[in-house]
Coordinates of C-alpha atoms and ligand atoms in Angstrom, one line a residue:
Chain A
X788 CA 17.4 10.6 -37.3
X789 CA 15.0 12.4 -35.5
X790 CA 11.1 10.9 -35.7
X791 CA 7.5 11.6 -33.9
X792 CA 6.1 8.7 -32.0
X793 CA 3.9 6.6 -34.7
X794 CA 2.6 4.5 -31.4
X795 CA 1.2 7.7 -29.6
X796 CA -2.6 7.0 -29.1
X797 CA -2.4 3.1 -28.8
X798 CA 0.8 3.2 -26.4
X799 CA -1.2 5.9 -24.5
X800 CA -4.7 4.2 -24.3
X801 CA -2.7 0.8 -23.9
X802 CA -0.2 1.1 -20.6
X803 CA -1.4 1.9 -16.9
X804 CA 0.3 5.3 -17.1
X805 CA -2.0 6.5 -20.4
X806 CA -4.8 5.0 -18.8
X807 CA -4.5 6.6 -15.7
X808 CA -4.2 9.9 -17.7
X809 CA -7.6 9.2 -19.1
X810 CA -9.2 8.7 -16.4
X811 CA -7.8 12.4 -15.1
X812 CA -8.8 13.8 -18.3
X813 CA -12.3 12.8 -18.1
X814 CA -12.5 12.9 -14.6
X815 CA -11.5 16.6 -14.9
X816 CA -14.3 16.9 -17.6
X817 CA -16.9 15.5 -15.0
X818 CA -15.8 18.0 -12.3
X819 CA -16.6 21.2 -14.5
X820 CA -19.9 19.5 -14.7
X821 CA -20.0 18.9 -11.3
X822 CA -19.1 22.6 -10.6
X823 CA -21.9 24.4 -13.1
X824 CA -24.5 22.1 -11.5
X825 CA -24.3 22.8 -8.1
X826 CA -23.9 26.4 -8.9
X827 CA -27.7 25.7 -10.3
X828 CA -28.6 24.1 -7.6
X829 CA -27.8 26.7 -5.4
X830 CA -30.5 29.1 -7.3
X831 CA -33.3 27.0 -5.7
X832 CA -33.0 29.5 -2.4
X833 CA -34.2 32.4 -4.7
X834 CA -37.4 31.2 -5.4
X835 CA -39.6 28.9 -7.5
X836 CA -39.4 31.1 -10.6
X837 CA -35.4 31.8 -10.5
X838 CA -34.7 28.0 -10.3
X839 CA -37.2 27.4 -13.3
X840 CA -36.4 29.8 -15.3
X841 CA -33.0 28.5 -15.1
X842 CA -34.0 25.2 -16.3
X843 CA -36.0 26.3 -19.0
X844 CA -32.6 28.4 -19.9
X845 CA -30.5 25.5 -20.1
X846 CA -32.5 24.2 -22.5
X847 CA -32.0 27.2 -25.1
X848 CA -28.5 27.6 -24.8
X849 CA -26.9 28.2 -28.4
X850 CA -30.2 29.0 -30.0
X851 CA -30.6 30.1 -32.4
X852 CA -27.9 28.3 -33.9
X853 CA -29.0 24.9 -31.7
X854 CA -32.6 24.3 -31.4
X855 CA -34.3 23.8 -28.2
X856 CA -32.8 21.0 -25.8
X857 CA -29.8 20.3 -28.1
X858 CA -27.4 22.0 -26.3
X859 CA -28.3 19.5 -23.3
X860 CA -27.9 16.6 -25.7
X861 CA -24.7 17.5 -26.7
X862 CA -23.5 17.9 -22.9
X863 CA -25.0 14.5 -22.1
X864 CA -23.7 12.9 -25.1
X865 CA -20.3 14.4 -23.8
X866 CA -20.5 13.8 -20.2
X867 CA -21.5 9.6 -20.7
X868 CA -18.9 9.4 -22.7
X869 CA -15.9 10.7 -20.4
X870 CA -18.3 8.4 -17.7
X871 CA -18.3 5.5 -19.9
X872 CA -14.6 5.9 -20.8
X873 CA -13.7 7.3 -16.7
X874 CA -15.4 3.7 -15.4
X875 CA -14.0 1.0 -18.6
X876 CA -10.2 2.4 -17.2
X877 CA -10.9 2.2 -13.7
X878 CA -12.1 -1.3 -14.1
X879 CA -9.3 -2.4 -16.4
X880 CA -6.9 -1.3 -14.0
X881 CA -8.7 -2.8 -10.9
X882 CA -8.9 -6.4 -12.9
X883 CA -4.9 -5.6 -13.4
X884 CA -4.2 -4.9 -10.0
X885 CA -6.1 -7.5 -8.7
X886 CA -4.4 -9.8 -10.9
X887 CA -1.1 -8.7 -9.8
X888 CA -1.4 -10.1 -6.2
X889 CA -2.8 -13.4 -6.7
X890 CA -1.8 -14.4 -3.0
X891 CA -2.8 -12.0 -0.2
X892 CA -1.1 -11.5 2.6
X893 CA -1.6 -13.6 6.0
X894 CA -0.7 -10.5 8.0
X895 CA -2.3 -7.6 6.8
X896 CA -1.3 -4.3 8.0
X897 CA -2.8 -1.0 8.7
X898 CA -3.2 0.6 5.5
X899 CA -1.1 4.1 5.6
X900 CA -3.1 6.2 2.5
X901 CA -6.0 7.9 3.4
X902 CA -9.5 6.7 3.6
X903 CA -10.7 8.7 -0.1
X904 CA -7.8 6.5 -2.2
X905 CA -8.8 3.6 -0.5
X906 CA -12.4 3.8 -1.4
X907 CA -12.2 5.1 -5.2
X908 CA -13.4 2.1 -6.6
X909 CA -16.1 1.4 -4.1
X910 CA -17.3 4.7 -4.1
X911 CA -17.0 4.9 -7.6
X912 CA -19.8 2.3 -8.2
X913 CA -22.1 3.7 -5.6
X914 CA -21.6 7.3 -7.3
X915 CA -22.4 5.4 -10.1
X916 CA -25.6 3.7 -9.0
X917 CA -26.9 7.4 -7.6
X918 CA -26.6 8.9 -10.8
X919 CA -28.4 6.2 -12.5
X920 CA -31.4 7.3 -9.2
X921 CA -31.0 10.8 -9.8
X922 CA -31.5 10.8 -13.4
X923 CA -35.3 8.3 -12.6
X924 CA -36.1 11.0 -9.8
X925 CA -35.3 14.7 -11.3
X926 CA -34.9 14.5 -14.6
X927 CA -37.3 12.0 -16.2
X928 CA -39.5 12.1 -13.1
X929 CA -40.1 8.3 -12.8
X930 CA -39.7 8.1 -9.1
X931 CA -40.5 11.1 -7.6
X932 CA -43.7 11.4 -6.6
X933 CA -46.4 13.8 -9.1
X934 CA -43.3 15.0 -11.3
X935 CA -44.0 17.9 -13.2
X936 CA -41.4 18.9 -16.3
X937 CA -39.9 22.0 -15.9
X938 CA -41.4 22.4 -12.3
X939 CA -38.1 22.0 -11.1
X940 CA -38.3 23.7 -7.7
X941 CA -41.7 21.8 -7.0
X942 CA -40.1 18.4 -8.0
X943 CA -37.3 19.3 -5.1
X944 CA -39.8 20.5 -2.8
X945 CA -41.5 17.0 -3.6
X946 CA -38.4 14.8 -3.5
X947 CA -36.5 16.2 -0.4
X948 CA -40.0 16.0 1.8
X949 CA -39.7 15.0 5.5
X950 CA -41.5 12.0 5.3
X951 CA -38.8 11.4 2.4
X952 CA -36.3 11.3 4.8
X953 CA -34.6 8.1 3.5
X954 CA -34.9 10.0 0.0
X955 CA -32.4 12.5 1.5
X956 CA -30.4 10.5 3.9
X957 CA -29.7 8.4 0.4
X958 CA -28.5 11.8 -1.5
X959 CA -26.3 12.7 1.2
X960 CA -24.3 9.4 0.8
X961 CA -24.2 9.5 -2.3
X962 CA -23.0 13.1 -1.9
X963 CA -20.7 12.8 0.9
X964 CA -19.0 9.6 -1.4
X965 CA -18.6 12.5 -4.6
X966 CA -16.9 14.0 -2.2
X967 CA -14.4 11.7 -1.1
X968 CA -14.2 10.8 -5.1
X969 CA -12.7 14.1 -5.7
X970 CA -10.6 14.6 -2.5
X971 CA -8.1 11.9 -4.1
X972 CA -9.1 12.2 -7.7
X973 CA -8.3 16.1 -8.2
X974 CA -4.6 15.4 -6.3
X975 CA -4.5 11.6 -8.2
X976 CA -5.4 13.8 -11.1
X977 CA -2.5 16.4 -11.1
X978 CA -0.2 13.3 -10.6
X979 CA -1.7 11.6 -13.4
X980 CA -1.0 14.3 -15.3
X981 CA 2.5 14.9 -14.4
X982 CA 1.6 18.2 -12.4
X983 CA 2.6 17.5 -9.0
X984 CA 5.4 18.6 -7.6
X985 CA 7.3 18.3 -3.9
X986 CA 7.2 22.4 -3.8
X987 CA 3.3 22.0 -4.9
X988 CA 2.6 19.1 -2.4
X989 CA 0.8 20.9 0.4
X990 CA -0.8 23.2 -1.3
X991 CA -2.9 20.8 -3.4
X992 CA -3.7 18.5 -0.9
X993 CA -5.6 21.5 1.1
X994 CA -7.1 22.8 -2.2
X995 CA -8.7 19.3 -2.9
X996 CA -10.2 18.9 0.8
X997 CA -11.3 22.6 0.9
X998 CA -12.9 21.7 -3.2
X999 CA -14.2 18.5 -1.7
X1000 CA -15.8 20.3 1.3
X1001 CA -17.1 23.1 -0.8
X1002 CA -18.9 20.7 -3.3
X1003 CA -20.7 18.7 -1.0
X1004 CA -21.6 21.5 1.7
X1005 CA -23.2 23.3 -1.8
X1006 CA -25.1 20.2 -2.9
X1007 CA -25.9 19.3 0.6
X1008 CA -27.6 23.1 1.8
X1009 CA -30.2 22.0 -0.8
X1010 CA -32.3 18.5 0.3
X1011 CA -31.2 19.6 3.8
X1012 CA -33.1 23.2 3.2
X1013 CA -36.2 21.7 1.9
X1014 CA -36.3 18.9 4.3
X1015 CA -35.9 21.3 7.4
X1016 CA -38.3 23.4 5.5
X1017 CA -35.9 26.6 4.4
X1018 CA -37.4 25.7 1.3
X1019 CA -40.9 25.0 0.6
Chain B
X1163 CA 13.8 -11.7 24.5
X1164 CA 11.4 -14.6 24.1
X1165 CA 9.6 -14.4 20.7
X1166 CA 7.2 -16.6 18.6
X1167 CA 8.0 -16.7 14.8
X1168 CA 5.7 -17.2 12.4
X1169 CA 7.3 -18.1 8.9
X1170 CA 6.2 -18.7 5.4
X1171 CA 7.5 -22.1 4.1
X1172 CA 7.5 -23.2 1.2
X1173 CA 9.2 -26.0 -0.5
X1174 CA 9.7 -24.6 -4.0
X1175 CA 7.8 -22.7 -6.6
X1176 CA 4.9 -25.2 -6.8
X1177 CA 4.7 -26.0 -3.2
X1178 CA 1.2 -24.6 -1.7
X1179 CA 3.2 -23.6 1.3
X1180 CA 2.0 -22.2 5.0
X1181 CA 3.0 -20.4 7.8
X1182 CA 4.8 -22.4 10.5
X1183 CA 5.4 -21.2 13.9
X1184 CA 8.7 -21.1 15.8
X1185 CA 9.5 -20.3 19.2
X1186 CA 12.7 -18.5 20.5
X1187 CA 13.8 -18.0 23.7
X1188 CA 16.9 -15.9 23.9
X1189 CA 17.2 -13.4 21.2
X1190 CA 19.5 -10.6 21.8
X1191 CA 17.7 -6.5 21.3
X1192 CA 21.1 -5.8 19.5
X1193 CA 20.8 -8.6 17.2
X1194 CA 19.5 -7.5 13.5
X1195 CA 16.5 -8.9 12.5
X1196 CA 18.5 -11.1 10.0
X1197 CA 20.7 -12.3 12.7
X1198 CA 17.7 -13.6 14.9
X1199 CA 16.7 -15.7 11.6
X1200 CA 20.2 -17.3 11.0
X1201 CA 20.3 -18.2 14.6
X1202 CA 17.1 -19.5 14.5
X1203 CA 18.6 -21.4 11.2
X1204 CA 21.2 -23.1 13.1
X1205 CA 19.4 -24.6 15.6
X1206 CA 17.3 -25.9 12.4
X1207 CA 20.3 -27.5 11.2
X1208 CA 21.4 -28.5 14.0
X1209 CA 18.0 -30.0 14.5
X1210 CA 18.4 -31.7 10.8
X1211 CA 15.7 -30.1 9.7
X1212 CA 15.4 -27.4 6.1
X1213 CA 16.7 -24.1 7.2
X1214 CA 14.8 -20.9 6.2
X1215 CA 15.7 -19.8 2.9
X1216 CA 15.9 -16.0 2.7
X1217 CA 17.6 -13.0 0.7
X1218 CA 20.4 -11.1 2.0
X1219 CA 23.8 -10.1 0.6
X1220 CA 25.2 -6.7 2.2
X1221 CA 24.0 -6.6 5.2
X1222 CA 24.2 -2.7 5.5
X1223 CA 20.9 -1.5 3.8
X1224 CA 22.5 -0.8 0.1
X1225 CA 22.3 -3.9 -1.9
X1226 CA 18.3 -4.6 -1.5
X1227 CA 18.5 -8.3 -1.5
X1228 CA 17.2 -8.5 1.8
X1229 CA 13.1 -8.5 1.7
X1230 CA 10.6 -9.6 3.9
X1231 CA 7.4 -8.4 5.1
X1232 CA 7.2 -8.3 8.8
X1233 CA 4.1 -7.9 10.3
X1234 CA 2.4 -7.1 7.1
X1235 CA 5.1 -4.2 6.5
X1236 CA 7.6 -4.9 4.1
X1237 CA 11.0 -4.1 5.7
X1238 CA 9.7 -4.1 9.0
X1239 CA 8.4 -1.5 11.7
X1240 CA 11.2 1.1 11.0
X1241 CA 11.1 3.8 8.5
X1242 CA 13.3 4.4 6.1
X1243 CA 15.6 0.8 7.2
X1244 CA 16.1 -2.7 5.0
X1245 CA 15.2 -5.6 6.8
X1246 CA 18.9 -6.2 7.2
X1247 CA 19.0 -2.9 9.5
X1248 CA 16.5 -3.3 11.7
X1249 CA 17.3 -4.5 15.5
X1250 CA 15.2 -6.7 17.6
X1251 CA 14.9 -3.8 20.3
X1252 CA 12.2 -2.7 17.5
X1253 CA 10.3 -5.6 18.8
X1254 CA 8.7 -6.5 22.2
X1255 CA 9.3 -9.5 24.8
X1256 CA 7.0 -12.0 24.0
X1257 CA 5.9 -10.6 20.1
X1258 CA 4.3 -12.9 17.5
X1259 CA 6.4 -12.0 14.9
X1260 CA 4.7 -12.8 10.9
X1261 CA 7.3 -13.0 8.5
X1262 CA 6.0 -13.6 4.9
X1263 CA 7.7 -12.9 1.0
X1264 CA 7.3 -9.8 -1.3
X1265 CA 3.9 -11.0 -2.6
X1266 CA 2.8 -10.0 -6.4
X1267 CA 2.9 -12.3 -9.7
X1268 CA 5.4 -10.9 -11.1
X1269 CA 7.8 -11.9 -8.0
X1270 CA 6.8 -15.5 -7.9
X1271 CA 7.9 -17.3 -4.6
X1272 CA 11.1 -19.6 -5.4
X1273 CA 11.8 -21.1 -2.0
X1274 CA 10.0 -20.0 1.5
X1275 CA 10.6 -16.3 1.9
X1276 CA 12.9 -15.3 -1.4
X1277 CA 11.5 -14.2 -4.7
X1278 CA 12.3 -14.1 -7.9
X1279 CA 12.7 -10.3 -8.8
X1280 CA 13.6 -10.6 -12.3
X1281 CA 10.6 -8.6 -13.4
X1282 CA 12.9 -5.8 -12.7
X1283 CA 15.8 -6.7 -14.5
X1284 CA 13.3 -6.8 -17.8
X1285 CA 12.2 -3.0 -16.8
X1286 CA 15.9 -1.9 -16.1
X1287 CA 17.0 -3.6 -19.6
X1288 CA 14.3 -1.8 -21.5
X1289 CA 15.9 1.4 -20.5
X1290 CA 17.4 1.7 -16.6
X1291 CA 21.0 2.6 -18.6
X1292 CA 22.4 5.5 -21.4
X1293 CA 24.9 5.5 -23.7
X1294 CA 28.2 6.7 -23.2
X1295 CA 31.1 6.9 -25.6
X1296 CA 33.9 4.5 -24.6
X1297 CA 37.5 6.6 -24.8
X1298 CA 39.0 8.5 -22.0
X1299 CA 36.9 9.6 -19.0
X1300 CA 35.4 13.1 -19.4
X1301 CA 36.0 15.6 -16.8
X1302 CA 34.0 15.1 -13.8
X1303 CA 32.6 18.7 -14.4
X1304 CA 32.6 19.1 -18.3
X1305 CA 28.9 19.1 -18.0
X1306 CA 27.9 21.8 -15.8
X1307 CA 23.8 20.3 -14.2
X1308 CA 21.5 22.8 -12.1
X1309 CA 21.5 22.0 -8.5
X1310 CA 18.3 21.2 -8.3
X1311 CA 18.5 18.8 -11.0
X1312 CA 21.1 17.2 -9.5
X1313 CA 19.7 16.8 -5.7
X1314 CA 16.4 15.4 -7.4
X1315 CA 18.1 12.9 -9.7
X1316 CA 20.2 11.8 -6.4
X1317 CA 17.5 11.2 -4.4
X1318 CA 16.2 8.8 -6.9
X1319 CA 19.1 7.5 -7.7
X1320 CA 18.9 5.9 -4.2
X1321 CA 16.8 3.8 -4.9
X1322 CA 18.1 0.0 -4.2
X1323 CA 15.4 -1.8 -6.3
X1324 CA 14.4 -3.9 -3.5
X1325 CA 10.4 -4.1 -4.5
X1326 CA 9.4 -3.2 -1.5
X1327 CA 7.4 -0.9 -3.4
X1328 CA 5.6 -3.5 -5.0
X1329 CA 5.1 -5.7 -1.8
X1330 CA 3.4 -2.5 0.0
X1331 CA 1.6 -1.4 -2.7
X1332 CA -2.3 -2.3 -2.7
X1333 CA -2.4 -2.5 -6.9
X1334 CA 0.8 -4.7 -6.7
X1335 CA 2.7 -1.9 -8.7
X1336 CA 6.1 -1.0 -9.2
X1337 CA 5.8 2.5 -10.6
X1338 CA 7.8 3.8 -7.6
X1339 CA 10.9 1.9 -8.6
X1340 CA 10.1 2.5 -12.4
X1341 CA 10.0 6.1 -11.6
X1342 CA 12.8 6.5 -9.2
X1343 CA 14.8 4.7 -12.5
X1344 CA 12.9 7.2 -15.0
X1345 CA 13.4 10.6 -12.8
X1346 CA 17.9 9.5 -12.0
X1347 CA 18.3 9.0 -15.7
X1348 CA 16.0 11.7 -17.2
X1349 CA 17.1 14.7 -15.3
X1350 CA 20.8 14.3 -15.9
X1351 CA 21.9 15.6 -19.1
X1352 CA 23.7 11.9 -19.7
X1353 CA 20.6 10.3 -20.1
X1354 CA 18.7 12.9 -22.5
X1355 CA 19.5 11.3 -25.1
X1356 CA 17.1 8.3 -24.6
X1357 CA 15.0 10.0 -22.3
X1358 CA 11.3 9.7 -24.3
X1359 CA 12.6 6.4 -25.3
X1360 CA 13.0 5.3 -21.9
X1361 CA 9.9 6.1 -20.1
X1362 CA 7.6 4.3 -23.1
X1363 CA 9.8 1.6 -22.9
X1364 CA 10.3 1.0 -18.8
X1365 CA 6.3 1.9 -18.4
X1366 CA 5.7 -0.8 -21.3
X1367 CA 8.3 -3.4 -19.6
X1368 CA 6.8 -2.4 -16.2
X1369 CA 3.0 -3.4 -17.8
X1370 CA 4.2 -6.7 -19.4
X1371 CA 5.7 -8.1 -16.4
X1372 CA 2.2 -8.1 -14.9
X1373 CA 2.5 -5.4 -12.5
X1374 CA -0.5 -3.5 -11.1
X1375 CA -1.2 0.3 -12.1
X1376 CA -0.4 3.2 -9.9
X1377 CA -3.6 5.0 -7.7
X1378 CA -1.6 7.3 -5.9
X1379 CA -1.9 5.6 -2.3
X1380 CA 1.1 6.5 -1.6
X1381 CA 1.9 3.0 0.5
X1382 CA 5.3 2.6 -1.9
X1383 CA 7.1 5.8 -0.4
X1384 CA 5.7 5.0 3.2
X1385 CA 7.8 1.0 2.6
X1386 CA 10.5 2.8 0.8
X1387 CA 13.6 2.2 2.5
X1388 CA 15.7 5.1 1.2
X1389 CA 12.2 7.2 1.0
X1390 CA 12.0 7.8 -3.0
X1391 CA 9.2 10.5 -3.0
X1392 CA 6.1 9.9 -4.6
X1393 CA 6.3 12.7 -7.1
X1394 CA 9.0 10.7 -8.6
X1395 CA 5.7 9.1 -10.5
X1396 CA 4.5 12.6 -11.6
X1397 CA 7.7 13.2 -13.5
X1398 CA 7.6 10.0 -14.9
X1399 CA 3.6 10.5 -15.7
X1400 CA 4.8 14.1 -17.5
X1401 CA 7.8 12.4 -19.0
X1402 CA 5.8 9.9 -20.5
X1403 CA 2.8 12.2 -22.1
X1404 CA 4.9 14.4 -23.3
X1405 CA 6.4 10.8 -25.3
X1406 CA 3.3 10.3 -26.4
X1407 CA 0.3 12.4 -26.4
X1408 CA 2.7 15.2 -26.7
X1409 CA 4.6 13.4 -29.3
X1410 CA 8.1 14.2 -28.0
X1411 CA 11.0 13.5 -30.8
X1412 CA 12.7 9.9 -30.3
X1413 CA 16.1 8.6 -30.5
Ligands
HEM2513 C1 -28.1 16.8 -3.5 C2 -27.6 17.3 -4.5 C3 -28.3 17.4 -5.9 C4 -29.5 17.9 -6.3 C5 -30.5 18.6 -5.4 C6 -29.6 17.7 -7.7 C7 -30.7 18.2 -8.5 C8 -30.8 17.9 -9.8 C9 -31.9 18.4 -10.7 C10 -33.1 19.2 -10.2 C11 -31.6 17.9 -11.9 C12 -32.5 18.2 -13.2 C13 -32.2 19.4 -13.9 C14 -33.1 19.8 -15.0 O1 -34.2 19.2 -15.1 O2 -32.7 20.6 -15.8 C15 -30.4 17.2 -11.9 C16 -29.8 16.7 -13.0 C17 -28.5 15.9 -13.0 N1 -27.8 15.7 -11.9 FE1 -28.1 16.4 -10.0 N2 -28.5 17.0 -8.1 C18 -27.6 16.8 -7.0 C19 -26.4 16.1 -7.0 C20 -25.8 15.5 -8.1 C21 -24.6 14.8 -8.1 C22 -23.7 14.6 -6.9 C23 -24.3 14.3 -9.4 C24 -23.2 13.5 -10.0 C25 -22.5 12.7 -9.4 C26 -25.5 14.7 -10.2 C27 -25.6 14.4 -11.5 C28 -26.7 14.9 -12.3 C29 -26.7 14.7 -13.7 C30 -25.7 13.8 -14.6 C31 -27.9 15.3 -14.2 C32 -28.4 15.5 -15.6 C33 -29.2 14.5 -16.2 C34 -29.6 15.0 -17.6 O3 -28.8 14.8 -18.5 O4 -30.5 15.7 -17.7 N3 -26.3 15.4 -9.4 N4 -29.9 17.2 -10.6
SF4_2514 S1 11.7 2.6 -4.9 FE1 12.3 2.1 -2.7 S2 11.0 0.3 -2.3 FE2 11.0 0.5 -4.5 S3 12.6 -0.8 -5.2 FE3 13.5 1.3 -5.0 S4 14.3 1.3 -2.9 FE4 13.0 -0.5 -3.0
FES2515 S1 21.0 -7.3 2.7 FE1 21.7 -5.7 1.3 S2 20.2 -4.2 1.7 FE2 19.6 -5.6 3.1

């Protein structure tokens, strides 16, 4: 007799494979994110009143039907979530795999995978630790210095200051580590998901470093601008 | 060739153990690396003192009983060869030489370099087979499967479950050999039958024993010795969503 799986969710959210497949799914959820807000970003180079009236934007999308700022609400609602759920897997599997080589070896060879899967986890916290930043410095203001809400393109001018250098050498870490993030997440992703394929192989891996590159040159053109003074 | 050995004793499974360092003086190039250890065994013998145990049974690469890490590499410098393959001209006058066992919980050491690999026989029982009606032998070409199909299901069918998989990979996994099982089975029409069945079950087998999770490093296929490809795990990944987020019908 033919049946559906009753075990489907808890077998799924249970094994290494399902979690792995939730960390693609929200990992995938992140990236559109990721995507839209450098695309914002980007609007700082036409001008003080294009960038803010973007903000101010993003805060009405939906209305009528969604009051001011509720849109945003929703999308951070959404977007800790797939974070909360992205970082609980990738810790449960790095307590797994750490407990499945109790005793290391004396001779430890070169590894062969690239530098981006070796540093997920790593450069998953410090991703982590930036956002937490970010969010103090440009969104509630609390460390950047005479924050004004909605004034986003004077709160960059502000932040991404000369003398600020560390400010900006600190965002381009942070930066240049999303990057690596998504060089082996989108093609750890597609596995994940069962999308990879030997035909598909090559092609990926150039679409995720040519992705990776894109991101971070487009996040990068914008603290480097203001600090070089592009943008002021 | 003069060499210096370094080998990882140990007395049994509760032993602490160590690496203890040997010294050999005439070692043939054309001797296999196995060789050069039962040579080195008989002058332990000789000397009355515990020969090195280790794994070996074929001897010619296709029974995957043979498995140590040398250097840090399990199987040794060459790719694509068992330990039981590889020749000392692979090595250098002179070379320190680490030899140390498949190292992950789930293989716990029994005696100085050989492991206990059962943790695979409890993934091949939950569903490394399929069934097949007892009776006369069908014709060897009653089932007619797409050449594709077929050269993919081959090349995983190669796979000798050694664990050298397991040994190479950072996470301690063994989805390689799990996946090499799941995509020789699943893409021949003999093993539809169970196919849905099999994945949940190997994958749930595969978790119990206590191995690590798969991050797509890609170290398994580089220690593979007959090369299983690492998309073997992306059709075991699609195989197994479409079990159960995709709610595939069951046997
Ligand atoms: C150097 C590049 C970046 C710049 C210049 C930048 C700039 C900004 C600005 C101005 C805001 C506030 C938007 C507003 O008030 O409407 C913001 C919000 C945000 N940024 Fe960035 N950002 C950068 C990189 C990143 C990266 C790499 C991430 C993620 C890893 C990120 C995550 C966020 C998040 C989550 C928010 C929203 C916080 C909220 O819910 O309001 N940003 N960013
Ligand atoms: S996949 Fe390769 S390394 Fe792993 S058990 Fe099979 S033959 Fe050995
Ligand atoms: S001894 Fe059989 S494969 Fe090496």
């Amino acid at each position: 007799m033919l049946q559906t799986s009753p075990r489907a969710i808890p077998a799924l959210y249970r094994s290494s494979v399902g979690k792995k497949a939730i960390m693609a799914v929200t990992g995938v959820l992140l990236v559109l994110f990721l995507i839209a807000h450098m695309v914002g970003n980007l609007k700082v180079f036409l001008g003080p009143a294009e960038i803010d009236e973007y903000a101010a934007w993003l805060r009405t999308i939906g209305a009528p039907l969604l009051h001011h700022e509720w849109f945003l609400w929703i999308q951070r609602v959404v977007l800790l979530a797939a974070l909360v759920l992205h970082m609980t897997m990738a810790y449960q599997l790095a307590r797994r795999a750490r407990r499945a080589r109790p005793v290391r070896y004396r001779h430890r060879a070169k590894v062969q995978g690239s530098y981006a899967a070796r540093t997920m986890r790593w450069g998953g916290v410090i991703i982590a630790l930036f956002v937490i930043y970010h969010i103090l410095d440009l969104t509630t203001g609390t460390v950047n210095p005479g924050y004004q809400h909605g004034e986003v393109y004077r709160n960059l001018v502000a932040d991404f200051a000369p003398e600020r250098w560390y400010v900006t050498l600190f965002y381009t870490l942070a930066v240049v580590a999303v990057g690596f993030h998504l060089r082996h997440g989108l093609v750890s992703a597609t596995q994940s998901l069962g999308a990879a394929s030997p035909q598909r192989a090559r092609t990926l891996n150039l679409a995720a470093t040519a992705f990776a590159v894109v991101m971070v040159a487009g996040y990068l053109s914008v603290p480097f601008a203001v600090t070089v003074g592009l943008v002021d | 060739m003069k060499l210096t050995l370094r080998v990882w004793r140990q007395k049994g499974p509760q032993d602490k153990g160590g690496m203890v360092e040997y010294q050999l003086d005439d070692v043939s190039p054309d001797m296999s690396f196995l060789e050069m250890l039962d040579v080195l065994n008989e002058r332990l013998i000789l000397d009355g003192e515990d020969p090195i145990a280790f794994d070996h049974d074929c001897r010619e690469g296709i029974c995957g009983m043979c498995s140590l890490v040398i250097n840090g590499t399990p199987h040794g410098p060459e790719k694509a060869t068992t330990t039981c393959q590889l020749h000392m001209r692979k090595f250098s006058d002179g070379e320190v030489i680490d030899i140390e066992p498949w190292r992950s919980q789930a293989f716990p050491v029994i005696k100085d370099l050989v492991v206990d690999r059962s943790a695979f026989d409890k993934i091949i029982e939950a569903g490394g087979y399929i069934s097949a009606p007892t009776g006369s032998a069908p014709d060897a070409h009653a089932v007619p499967v797409p050449k594709p199909d077929a050269d993919r299901a081959f090349e995983a069918a190669e796979c000798i479950a050694c664990g050298a998989c397991v040994a190479a990979c950072p996470n301690g996994s063994a989805m390689l050999f799990t996946a090499a099982k799941v995509t020789h089975l699943g893409l021949l029409p003999q093993g539809q039958p169970e196919r849905y069945d099999r994945v949940v079950n190997m994958v749930e087998a595969h978790d119990e024993a206590g191995f690590g999770g798969c991050t797509v490093t890609g170290e398994c296929t580089v220690a593979c010795p007959k090369g299983i490809p690492l998309d073997t795990i992306a059709q075991l990944n699609r195989d197994y969503l479409a079990a159960t987020a995709g709610r595939r019908k069951k046997s």
